[in-house]
Coordinates of C-alpha atoms and ligand atoms in Angstrom, one line a residue:
M1 CA 53.3 -15.1 16.5
N2 CA 54.6 -15.1 20.1
A3 CA 52.6 -13.9 23.2
S4 CA 54.6 -10.8 23.9
S5 CA 54.2 -9.4 20.4
L6 CA 50.4 -10.2 20.5
V7 CA 50.0 -8.4 23.8
A8 CA 51.8 -5.3 22.4
E9 CA 49.5 -5.3 19.4
V10 CA 46.4 -5.7 21.4
R11 CA 47.4 -3.1 23.9
S12 CA 48.2 -0.5 21.2
G13 CA 45.0 -1.2 19.4
Q14 CA 46.8 -2.5 16.3
R15 CA 44.6 -5.6 16.5
T16 CA 41.8 -6.6 18.7
A17 CA 41.8 -9.6 21.0
R18 CA 38.9 -10.9 18.9
Q19 CA 40.9 -10.7 15.7
V20 CA 43.8 -12.5 17.3
L21 CA 41.4 -15.2 18.6
E22 CA 39.6 -15.7 15.2
E23 CA 43.0 -16.3 13.5
H24 CA 43.9 -19.0 16.0
L25 CA 40.4 -20.6 15.9
A26 CA 40.7 -20.8 12.1
R27 CA 44.1 -22.5 12.3
I28 CA 42.7 -25.0 14.9
A29 CA 39.6 -25.6 12.7
S30 CA 41.7 -26.4 9.7
Q31 CA 44.6 -28.3 11.3
D32 CA 43.6 -30.0 14.5
I33 CA 41.7 -32.8 12.7
E34 CA 45.1 -34.2 11.8
L35 CA 46.9 -33.4 15.1
G36 CA 44.3 -34.2 17.8
A37 CA 45.7 -31.6 20.2
F38 CA 42.4 -30.5 21.6
N39 CA 39.7 -32.5 23.5
L40 CA 37.5 -29.4 23.4
V41 CA 37.7 -26.0 21.6
L42 CA 35.9 -23.3 23.6
T43 CA 34.8 -21.2 20.6
D44 CA 31.9 -19.3 22.2
E45 CA 33.5 -18.8 25.7
A46 CA 36.7 -17.6 24.1
R47 CA 34.9 -15.1 21.9
S48 CA 33.1 -13.6 24.8
Q49 CA 36.4 -13.5 26.8
A50 CA 38.2 -11.8 23.9
D51 CA 35.4 -9.3 23.5
A52 CA 35.6 -8.5 27.2
V53 CA 39.3 -7.8 26.9
D54 CA 38.7 -5.5 23.9
A55 CA 35.9 -3.7 25.8
A56 CA 38.2 -3.2 28.8
I57 CA 41.0 -1.8 26.7
A58 CA 38.6 0.5 24.8
S59 CA 37.3 1.9 28.1
G60 CA 40.9 2.7 29.2
E61 CA 41.2 0.0 31.9
P62 CA 44.8 -1.3 32.4
A63 CA 45.5 -4.3 30.1
G64 CA 46.9 -7.4 31.8
P65 CA 50.3 -8.9 30.9
L66 CA 48.6 -11.5 28.8
A67 CA 45.9 -9.3 27.2
G68 CA 44.3 -11.1 24.3
V69 CA 46.7 -14.1 24.3
P70 CA 45.0 -17.4 23.5
V71 CA 46.0 -20.0 26.0
A72 CA 45.3 -23.8 25.8
L73 CA 44.8 -25.8 29.1
K74 CA 45.7 -29.4 29.7
D75 CA 42.4 -31.2 30.3
N76 CA 43.3 -32.0 33.9
L77 CA 42.9 -28.4 35.0
C78 CA 39.4 -27.6 36.3
T79 CA 37.3 -25.1 34.4
R80 CA 34.0 -24.2 36.0
G81 CA 31.0 -25.7 34.1
I82 CA 33.3 -26.8 31.3
P83 CA 34.1 -30.5 30.8
T84 CA 37.4 -31.6 32.4
T85 CA 38.0 -35.1 31.3
C86 CA 41.6 -36.0 32.1
S87 CA 41.3 -37.9 28.8
S88 CA 39.5 -40.6 30.7
R89 CA 36.1 -42.3 30.2
M90 CA 35.8 -41.9 34.0
L91 CA 35.4 -38.1 33.8
Q92 CA 34.1 -37.8 30.2
H93 CA 31.0 -35.9 31.2
W94 CA 32.2 -34.3 34.4
R95 CA 31.9 -30.5 34.8
P96 CA 33.8 -29.0 37.7
P97 CA 32.0 -26.6 39.9
Y98 CA 35.0 -24.3 40.2
D99 CA 38.0 -22.9 38.3
A100 CA 41.6 -23.9 39.1
T101 CA 43.6 -21.0 40.6
V102 CA 45.8 -20.9 37.5
V103 CA 42.8 -20.5 35.3
Q104 CA 41.5 -17.6 37.4
R105 CA 45.0 -16.0 37.3
L106 CA 45.2 -16.4 33.5
R107 CA 41.8 -14.8 33.0
A108 CA 42.7 -11.9 35.4
A109 CA 45.8 -11.3 33.3
G110 CA 43.7 -10.9 30.1
A111 CA 44.4 -14.4 28.6
V112 CA 41.7 -16.0 26.5
I113 CA 41.2 -19.7 27.2
V114 CA 40.8 -21.4 23.7
G115 CA 40.4 -25.0 24.8
K116 CA 41.3 -28.1 26.7
T117 CA 44.1 -30.3 25.4
N118 CA 44.6 -34.0 25.2
L119 CA 46.8 -35.9 27.6
D120 CA 47.7 -39.4 28.7
E121 CA 44.8 -40.6 30.9
F122 CA 45.1 -38.9 34.3
A123 CA 48.6 -37.7 33.1
M124 CA 50.0 -41.2 33.2
G125 CA 52.3 -41.7 30.2
S126 CA 54.9 -40.2 28.0
S127 CA 53.3 -40.2 24.5
T128 CA 49.7 -39.1 24.8
E129 CA 48.8 -42.5 23.4
N130 CA 47.1 -43.5 26.7
S131 CA 44.2 -41.0 26.0
A132 CA 40.8 -42.6 26.0
F133 CA 39.9 -40.2 23.1
G134 CA 42.8 -41.2 20.7
P135 CA 46.4 -40.0 20.4
T136 CA 47.8 -36.6 19.6
R137 CA 50.4 -36.3 16.8
N138 CA 53.6 -34.4 16.6
P139 CA 53.3 -31.3 14.4
H140 CA 56.9 -31.8 13.1
D141 CA 56.1 -35.3 11.9
L142 CA 52.6 -36.8 12.0
S143 CA 54.0 -40.4 12.3
R144 CA 55.6 -39.4 15.6
V145 CA 54.3 -38.9 19.2
P146 CA 54.3 -35.4 20.7
G147 CA 55.5 -36.8 24.0
G148 CA 53.4 -36.8 27.1
S149 CA 51.5 -36.5 29.2
S150 CA 51.0 -32.9 28.2
G151 CA 51.3 -33.8 24.5
G152 CA 48.2 -31.9 23.4
S153 CA 49.5 -28.7 25.0
A154 CA 52.9 -29.0 23.5
A155 CA 51.5 -29.9 20.1
A156 CA 49.1 -26.9 20.3
V157 CA 51.9 -24.5 20.9
A158 CA 54.2 -26.1 18.3
A159 CA 51.4 -25.9 15.7
G160 CA 50.6 -22.3 16.4
F161 CA 47.2 -23.0 17.8
S162 CA 48.0 -20.9 20.8
P163 CA 51.2 -19.2 21.7
L164 CA 50.9 -20.5 25.3
A165 CA 49.6 -23.6 27.0
L166 CA 49.6 -25.0 30.5
G167 CA 50.7 -28.5 31.3
S168 CA 51.3 -30.5 34.5
D169 CA 54.6 -32.2 35.3
T170 CA 54.8 -35.1 37.8
G171 CA 57.7 -36.9 36.2
G172 CA 58.5 -34.8 33.1
S173 CA 55.1 -34.2 31.5
I174 CA 55.8 -30.6 30.7
R175 CA 59.4 -30.8 29.7
Q176 CA 59.4 -34.1 27.8
P177 CA 56.6 -33.1 25.3
A178 CA 58.1 -29.6 25.1
A179 CA 61.4 -31.2 24.0
L180 CA 59.8 -33.5 21.5
C181 CA 57.7 -30.7 20.0
G182 CA 60.5 -28.1 19.8
V183 CA 59.0 -25.7 22.4
V184 CA 59.9 -24.4 25.8
G185 CA 58.6 -26.1 29.0
L186 CA 59.1 -25.1 32.6
K187 CA 58.5 -27.2 35.7
P188 CA 58.5 -24.7 38.5
T189 CA 59.7 -25.4 42.1
Y190 CA 57.2 -27.5 44.0
G191 CA 54.8 -25.1 45.7
R192 CA 55.4 -22.1 43.5
V193 CA 52.3 -22.6 41.4
S194 CA 49.1 -23.5 43.2
R195 CA 47.8 -27.0 42.5
Y196 CA 44.2 -26.0 43.5
G197 CA 42.0 -27.3 40.7
L198 CA 44.6 -29.6 39.2
V199 CA 43.2 -33.1 39.2
A200 CA 45.7 -35.0 41.4
F201 CA 47.9 -37.7 40.1
A202 CA 50.8 -37.9 42.6
S203 CA 50.4 -34.9 44.9
S204 CA 53.9 -34.7 46.3
L205 CA 55.3 -34.5 42.7
D206 CA 52.6 -32.7 40.6
Q207 CA 53.3 -29.1 39.5
I208 CA 51.7 -26.9 36.9
G209 CA 53.8 -24.9 34.5
P210 CA 53.9 -23.1 31.1
I211 CA 54.6 -24.5 27.7
A212 CA 55.5 -21.7 25.3
A213 CA 57.0 -20.9 21.9
N214 CA 59.9 -19.0 23.5
V215 CA 61.6 -18.3 26.9
T216 CA 60.2 -14.8 27.3
D217 CA 56.6 -16.1 27.0
A218 CA 57.2 -19.0 29.4
A219 CA 58.6 -16.5 31.9
T220 CA 55.7 -14.1 31.6
C221 CA 53.2 -16.9 31.9
F222 CA 55.0 -18.3 35.0
E223 CA 54.9 -14.9 36.6
V224 CA 51.1 -14.7 36.0
I225 CA 50.3 -18.2 37.4
S226 CA 52.8 -18.4 40.3
G227 CA 52.5 -17.0 43.9
H228 CA 51.0 -18.0 47.1
D229 CA 47.5 -19.4 47.2
P230 CA 45.8 -20.2 50.6
R231 CA 43.7 -22.8 48.8
D232 CA 46.8 -25.1 48.3
S233 CA 48.3 -26.1 51.6
T234 CA 51.6 -26.9 49.9
S235 CA 51.8 -23.4 48.3
L236 CA 55.0 -21.5 49.2
E237 CA 54.6 -18.3 51.2
S238 CA 57.6 -16.6 49.7
A239 CA 57.0 -13.6 47.4
A240 CA 57.9 -14.5 43.9
E241 CA 61.0 -12.9 42.5
S242 CA 60.6 -11.5 39.0
V243 CA 61.8 -13.8 36.3
T244 CA 61.2 -11.5 33.4
A245 CA 63.3 -8.6 34.7
G246 CA 66.7 -10.3 34.4
L247 CA 66.0 -12.4 31.4
Q248 CA 68.5 -10.8 29.1
H249 CA 71.3 -10.6 31.7
G250 CA 73.3 -13.5 30.3
V251 CA 75.4 -16.1 32.1
E252 CA 78.7 -14.3 32.7
G253 CA 80.3 -15.9 35.8
L254 CA 77.6 -18.6 36.1
R255 CA 78.8 -22.1 37.2
V256 CA 77.2 -24.8 35.1
G257 CA 77.6 -28.5 35.8
L258 CA 77.2 -31.2 33.2
L259 CA 75.4 -34.0 34.9
A260 CA 77.8 -37.0 34.4
E261 CA 75.3 -39.8 35.0
L262 CA 72.9 -38.5 32.3
C263 CA 75.6 -37.5 29.8
G264 CA 78.0 -40.5 29.7
E265 CA 78.9 -40.1 26.0
S266 CA 79.6 -36.4 26.3
V267 CA 83.0 -35.3 25.2
R268 CA 83.5 -33.4 28.5
V269 CA 82.3 -36.3 30.6
K270 CA 84.7 -38.6 28.8
Q271 CA 87.6 -36.2 29.3
A272 CA 86.8 -36.1 33.0
G273 CA 87.0 -39.9 33.0
L274 CA 83.4 -40.2 34.4
Q275 CA 81.6 -41.9 31.5
S276 CA 81.5 -45.2 33.3
V277 CA 79.1 -43.9 36.0
G278 CA 76.4 -43.0 33.6
L279 CA 73.2 -44.5 32.3
S280 CA 73.3 -45.9 28.8
G281 CA 70.6 -45.3 26.2
I282 CA 70.9 -41.6 25.6
A283 CA 71.2 -41.2 21.9
P284 CA 74.5 -39.8 20.4
D285 CA 72.7 -37.1 18.4
V286 CA 71.1 -35.8 21.6
I287 CA 74.4 -35.8 23.4
S288 CA 76.1 -34.0 20.6
Q289 CA 73.6 -31.1 20.9
L290 CA 74.2 -31.1 24.6
D291 CA 78.0 -30.7 24.1
Q292 CA 77.2 -27.8 21.8
A293 CA 75.0 -26.2 24.4
A294 CA 77.8 -26.5 27.0
D295 CA 80.2 -24.8 24.5
V296 CA 77.6 -22.0 23.9
L297 CA 77.3 -21.3 27.7
E298 CA 81.1 -21.4 28.1
A299 CA 81.5 -18.9 25.2
A300 CA 79.0 -16.7 26.9
G301 CA 81.1 -16.5 30.0
A302 CA 79.9 -19.4 32.1
T303 CA 82.3 -22.0 33.6
V304 CA 81.3 -25.5 32.7
S305 CA 82.5 -28.5 34.8
V306 CA 81.4 -32.1 35.1
V307 CA 79.4 -33.0 38.2
S308 CA 78.4 -36.4 39.5
V309 CA 75.2 -37.1 41.3
P310 CA 75.3 -40.9 41.8
S311 CA 71.8 -41.4 43.1
V312 CA 70.3 -39.9 39.9
V313 CA 70.4 -43.4 38.4
L314 CA 67.9 -44.6 41.1
G315 CA 65.3 -41.9 40.3
L316 CA 63.3 -43.9 37.8
S317 CA 62.8 -46.9 40.2
A318 CA 61.9 -44.6 43.1
Y319 CA 59.5 -42.6 41.0
Y320 CA 57.7 -45.7 39.7
L321 CA 56.9 -46.7 43.3
I322 CA 56.1 -43.3 44.8
A323 CA 54.0 -42.0 41.9
P324 CA 51.8 -45.1 41.6
A325 CA 51.5 -45.3 45.4
E326 CA 50.1 -41.8 45.5
A327 CA 48.0 -42.3 42.4
S328 CA 46.4 -45.4 43.9
S329 CA 45.3 -43.3 46.8
N330 CA 44.2 -40.2 44.8
L331 CA 42.2 -42.3 42.3
A332 CA 40.2 -44.1 45.0
R333 CA 37.8 -41.2 44.8
Y334 CA 36.5 -42.4 41.4
D335 CA 34.0 -44.8 43.0
G336 CA 31.0 -44.4 40.8
V337 CA 29.3 -42.3 43.5
R338 CA 30.9 -38.9 43.6
Y339 CA 32.4 -38.2 40.2
G340 CA 31.9 -39.2 36.6
L341 CA 31.0 -42.6 35.3
R342 CA 28.7 -45.0 37.1
V343 CA 27.9 -48.5 35.9
D344 CA 24.8 -49.8 37.8
A345 CA 25.1 -53.2 39.4
A346 CA 23.3 -55.3 42.0
N347 CA 25.0 -53.7 45.0
A348 CA 27.4 -50.9 45.9
A349 CA 30.6 -53.0 45.9
E350 CA 29.8 -54.4 42.4
M351 CA 28.8 -51.0 41.2
N352 CA 32.2 -49.7 42.4
I353 CA 34.1 -52.5 40.6
E354 CA 32.1 -52.2 37.4
S355 CA 32.5 -48.5 37.3
R356 CA 36.2 -48.6 37.7
T357 CA 36.6 -51.5 35.3
A358 CA 34.8 -49.5 32.6
G359 CA 36.1 -46.1 33.4
F360 CA 39.9 -46.6 33.6
G361 CA 42.2 -47.5 30.8
A362 CA 45.0 -50.2 31.0
E363 CA 47.8 -47.9 32.1
V364 CA 45.8 -46.3 34.9
K365 CA 44.8 -49.7 36.2
R366 CA 48.4 -50.8 36.0
R367 CA 49.5 -47.9 38.2
I368 CA 46.7 -48.4 40.7
M369 CA 47.7 -52.0 41.1
L370 CA 51.4 -51.2 41.3
G371 CA 50.7 -48.5 43.9
T372 CA 48.4 -50.6 46.0
Y373 CA 50.9 -53.4 46.1
A374 CA 53.8 -51.1 47.0
L375 CA 51.7 -49.7 49.9
S376 CA 50.3 -53.0 51.2
A377 CA 51.2 -54.4 54.6
G378 CA 54.3 -56.5 54.5
Y379 CA 55.6 -54.7 51.3
Y380 CA 55.4 -51.1 52.4
D381 CA 58.9 -50.9 54.0
A382 CA 60.5 -52.9 51.2
Y383 CA 59.1 -50.8 48.3
Y384 CA 57.4 -47.5 49.3
G385 CA 59.6 -46.9 52.3
K386 CA 62.8 -47.7 50.4
A387 CA 61.7 -45.4 47.5
L388 CA 61.2 -42.5 50.0
R389 CA 64.7 -43.1 51.4
V390 CA 66.1 -42.9 47.8
R391 CA 64.2 -39.6 47.5
T392 CA 65.8 -38.2 50.6
L393 CA 69.3 -39.3 49.3
M394 CA 68.7 -37.6 46.0
L395 CA 67.7 -34.4 47.6
R396 CA 70.8 -34.5 49.7
E397 CA 73.1 -35.2 46.8
F398 CA 71.6 -32.5 44.6
T399 CA 71.8 -30.0 47.4
N400 CA 75.5 -30.8 47.7
A401 CA 76.0 -30.4 44.0
Y402 CA 74.4 -27.0 44.1
A403 CA 77.0 -25.9 46.6
D404 CA 79.5 -26.1 43.7
V405 CA 77.4 -25.1 40.6
D406 CA 74.5 -22.8 40.0
L407 CA 72.7 -25.2 37.7
L408 CA 73.0 -28.5 36.0
L409 CA 72.8 -29.3 32.3
C410 CA 71.6 -32.6 30.8
P411 CA 69.3 -33.8 28.1
T412 CA 65.5 -33.6 28.6
T413 CA 64.8 -36.9 26.8
P414 CA 67.0 -39.8 25.7
T415 CA 65.9 -39.5 22.0
T416 CA 63.9 -37.3 19.7
A417 CA 60.2 -38.0 19.1
F418 CA 59.5 -41.7 18.4
E419 CA 57.0 -43.3 16.2
L420 CA 53.4 -43.8 17.3
G421 CA 53.0 -47.3 18.6
A422 CA 56.8 -47.9 19.0
K423 CA 56.6 -48.2 22.8
T424 CA 53.0 -49.0 23.7
A425 CA 53.5 -52.7 24.0
D426 CA 56.3 -52.4 26.6
P427 CA 55.5 -50.2 29.6
L428 CA 59.1 -50.3 30.9
L429 CA 60.3 -49.0 27.5
M430 CA 57.9 -46.1 27.9
Y431 CA 58.9 -45.4 31.5
L432 CA 62.5 -45.1 30.4
N433 CA 61.6 -41.8 28.6
D434 CA 61.4 -40.1 31.9
V435 CA 64.9 -40.9 33.2
C436 CA 66.3 -37.4 32.8
T437 CA 63.2 -35.5 34.0
I438 CA 62.1 -37.5 37.1
P439 CA 65.0 -36.3 39.4
S440 CA 63.6 -32.7 39.6
N441 CA 60.2 -34.0 40.6
L442 CA 61.6 -36.1 43.4
T443 CA 63.6 -33.2 44.7
G444 CA 60.9 -30.6 44.1
H445 CA 63.4 -28.5 42.3
P446 CA 62.7 -26.5 39.1
A447 CA 63.8 -27.4 35.6
V448 CA 63.3 -26.1 32.1
S449 CA 63.6 -27.7 28.7
V450 CA 64.7 -25.4 25.9
P451 CA 64.8 -26.4 22.2
F452 CA 68.4 -26.7 20.9
G453 CA 68.9 -27.8 17.4
V454 CA 67.8 -31.1 15.8
G455 CA 68.8 -34.7 15.9
D456 CA 69.9 -36.9 13.0
D457 CA 66.3 -37.3 11.9
G458 CA 65.8 -33.5 11.7
L459 CA 63.4 -33.5 14.7
P460 CA 63.8 -31.1 17.7
V461 CA 66.2 -31.8 20.6
G462 CA 65.5 -30.3 24.0
V463 CA 68.3 -29.4 26.5
Q464 CA 67.4 -29.4 30.2
L465 CA 68.6 -27.0 32.8
M466 CA 68.0 -28.0 36.5
G467 CA 68.6 -25.8 39.5
P468 CA 68.0 -25.6 43.3
A469 CA 64.6 -24.5 44.8
L470 CA 63.5 -21.1 43.5
S471 CA 66.2 -20.8 40.8
E472 CA 63.7 -20.1 38.0
P473 CA 65.2 -16.7 37.3
V474 CA 68.7 -18.3 36.7
L475 CA 67.3 -21.2 34.7
L476 CA 65.2 -18.9 32.4
R477 CA 68.0 -16.5 31.7
T478 CA 70.3 -19.4 30.9
A479 CA 67.7 -20.9 28.7
A480 CA 67.4 -17.5 26.9
V481 CA 71.1 -17.7 26.0
L482 CA 70.7 -21.1 24.5
E483 CA 67.6 -20.0 22.7
D484 CA 69.5 -17.1 21.1
A485 CA 72.4 -19.3 20.1
A486 CA 70.0 -21.9 18.6
A487 CA 68.3 -19.1 16.6
A488 CA 71.6 -17.8 15.4
A489 CA 72.7 -21.2 14.3
Q490 CA 69.5 -21.8 12.5
A491 CA 69.8 -18.4 10.7
A492 CA 73.3 -19.3 9.6
L493 CA 72.1 -22.5 7.8
Ligands
LIG501 N1 55.7 -40.0 32.1 C1 55.6 -40.0 33.5 C2 54.6 -41.0 33.9 O1 54.0 -41.7 33.2 C3 55.4 -38.6 34.0 C4 54.0 -38.2 33.8 C5 53.7 -36.8 34.3 O2 54.7 -36.0 34.5 N2 52.5 -36.5 34.5 O3 54.3 -41.1 35.1

């Protein structure tokens, strides 16, 4: 059941928050052994939160917009006194002394935190196979990955463990797993959701956002968690415009651009004679869904054109310098002294080395080394400096594109969910998963992935809508049109 129906039932007294919670806990208890979505289920804490929601409603207090809704949190979001591991041995026993702002806001809205979900260690990965505690599986097919790094959150929503979850997105980690698990994922504009209490990966790219079973729930959750926070110096001052109010207003008159470089095989891109500018490797079954999505938007009154943003093909290379560079700096704090794991040794330097060697997994070490190299004297200008220039170029080109169209349409991922183990031996192959999602992180712009039909293998396909800064209302109401069309097509089968 979706979050908005649950809230209506809990508010009207049809069901208690406790009953709703028990149902979800039972489902988790019977099915999560197979999926591995949760690192930790907060049974006792959730029960007392649900009871508090019920008591407040019984005493006539106003019920929040998420009253009684079970929410799962990616395990890189700080929860006071509750383990926050980042799926790393380094933080396995660490309990933060404070709650992330998003956690405080969820609780204040009446949400019930059910647990902490699995992720690629420190959010580095695209399949949730980099977790120190074992992988999460895709609820649609247990032999496939759920995507990553917020794979536990996406799998939890897809499996009905909680109607809502939070993820973090540095290069696609909300949208890519949402696409592979057939749920909705929103990466908000940088600065719209406070990062206070999100364990940092790459601070100029990281953003927290909702993963939900439908667009309305994603919008409601976004409204709850967004807004200025003085505890995040990059938090935007602007008052948040409502995204739920206009959700059913449709797309009449909207200008949609099909992003040529990421849709080379699309019928429309070929007709425009632009297929040669594109990246290869986007699967034909994904492109075919994308063409259908463009048709749906056109039929609903939008104009669809083909738009070229040449620098988009450079995004992956720039990201895999900038993100590791920032990560190498952010992860320097895990020194065996201040947080988490310590392996004792003869002196401080050796203790530091031993602790980091034992605490970090292979991918995290790879990123730290890549990032340290890219930042080192003599290489800084050639690598990190150049990547920053690409980032500026991309921002300029996207800003120009948004002078002509209101939003851009492209796939979320090159393929549907792949088999566990299929890409673990080749990091570059894994990185290529992020080619469509990375651009919005580099520009700081928002983007949403919405499920739209299935691929040849019967697994979910996600369509991505990208827009300029603060365009969440337009993105979500466009996503709602695609969601309705996908539901109608499904019902007609
Ligand atoms: N898959 C990308 C990476 O490995 C993005 C991760 C993320 O968004 N947290 O860096």
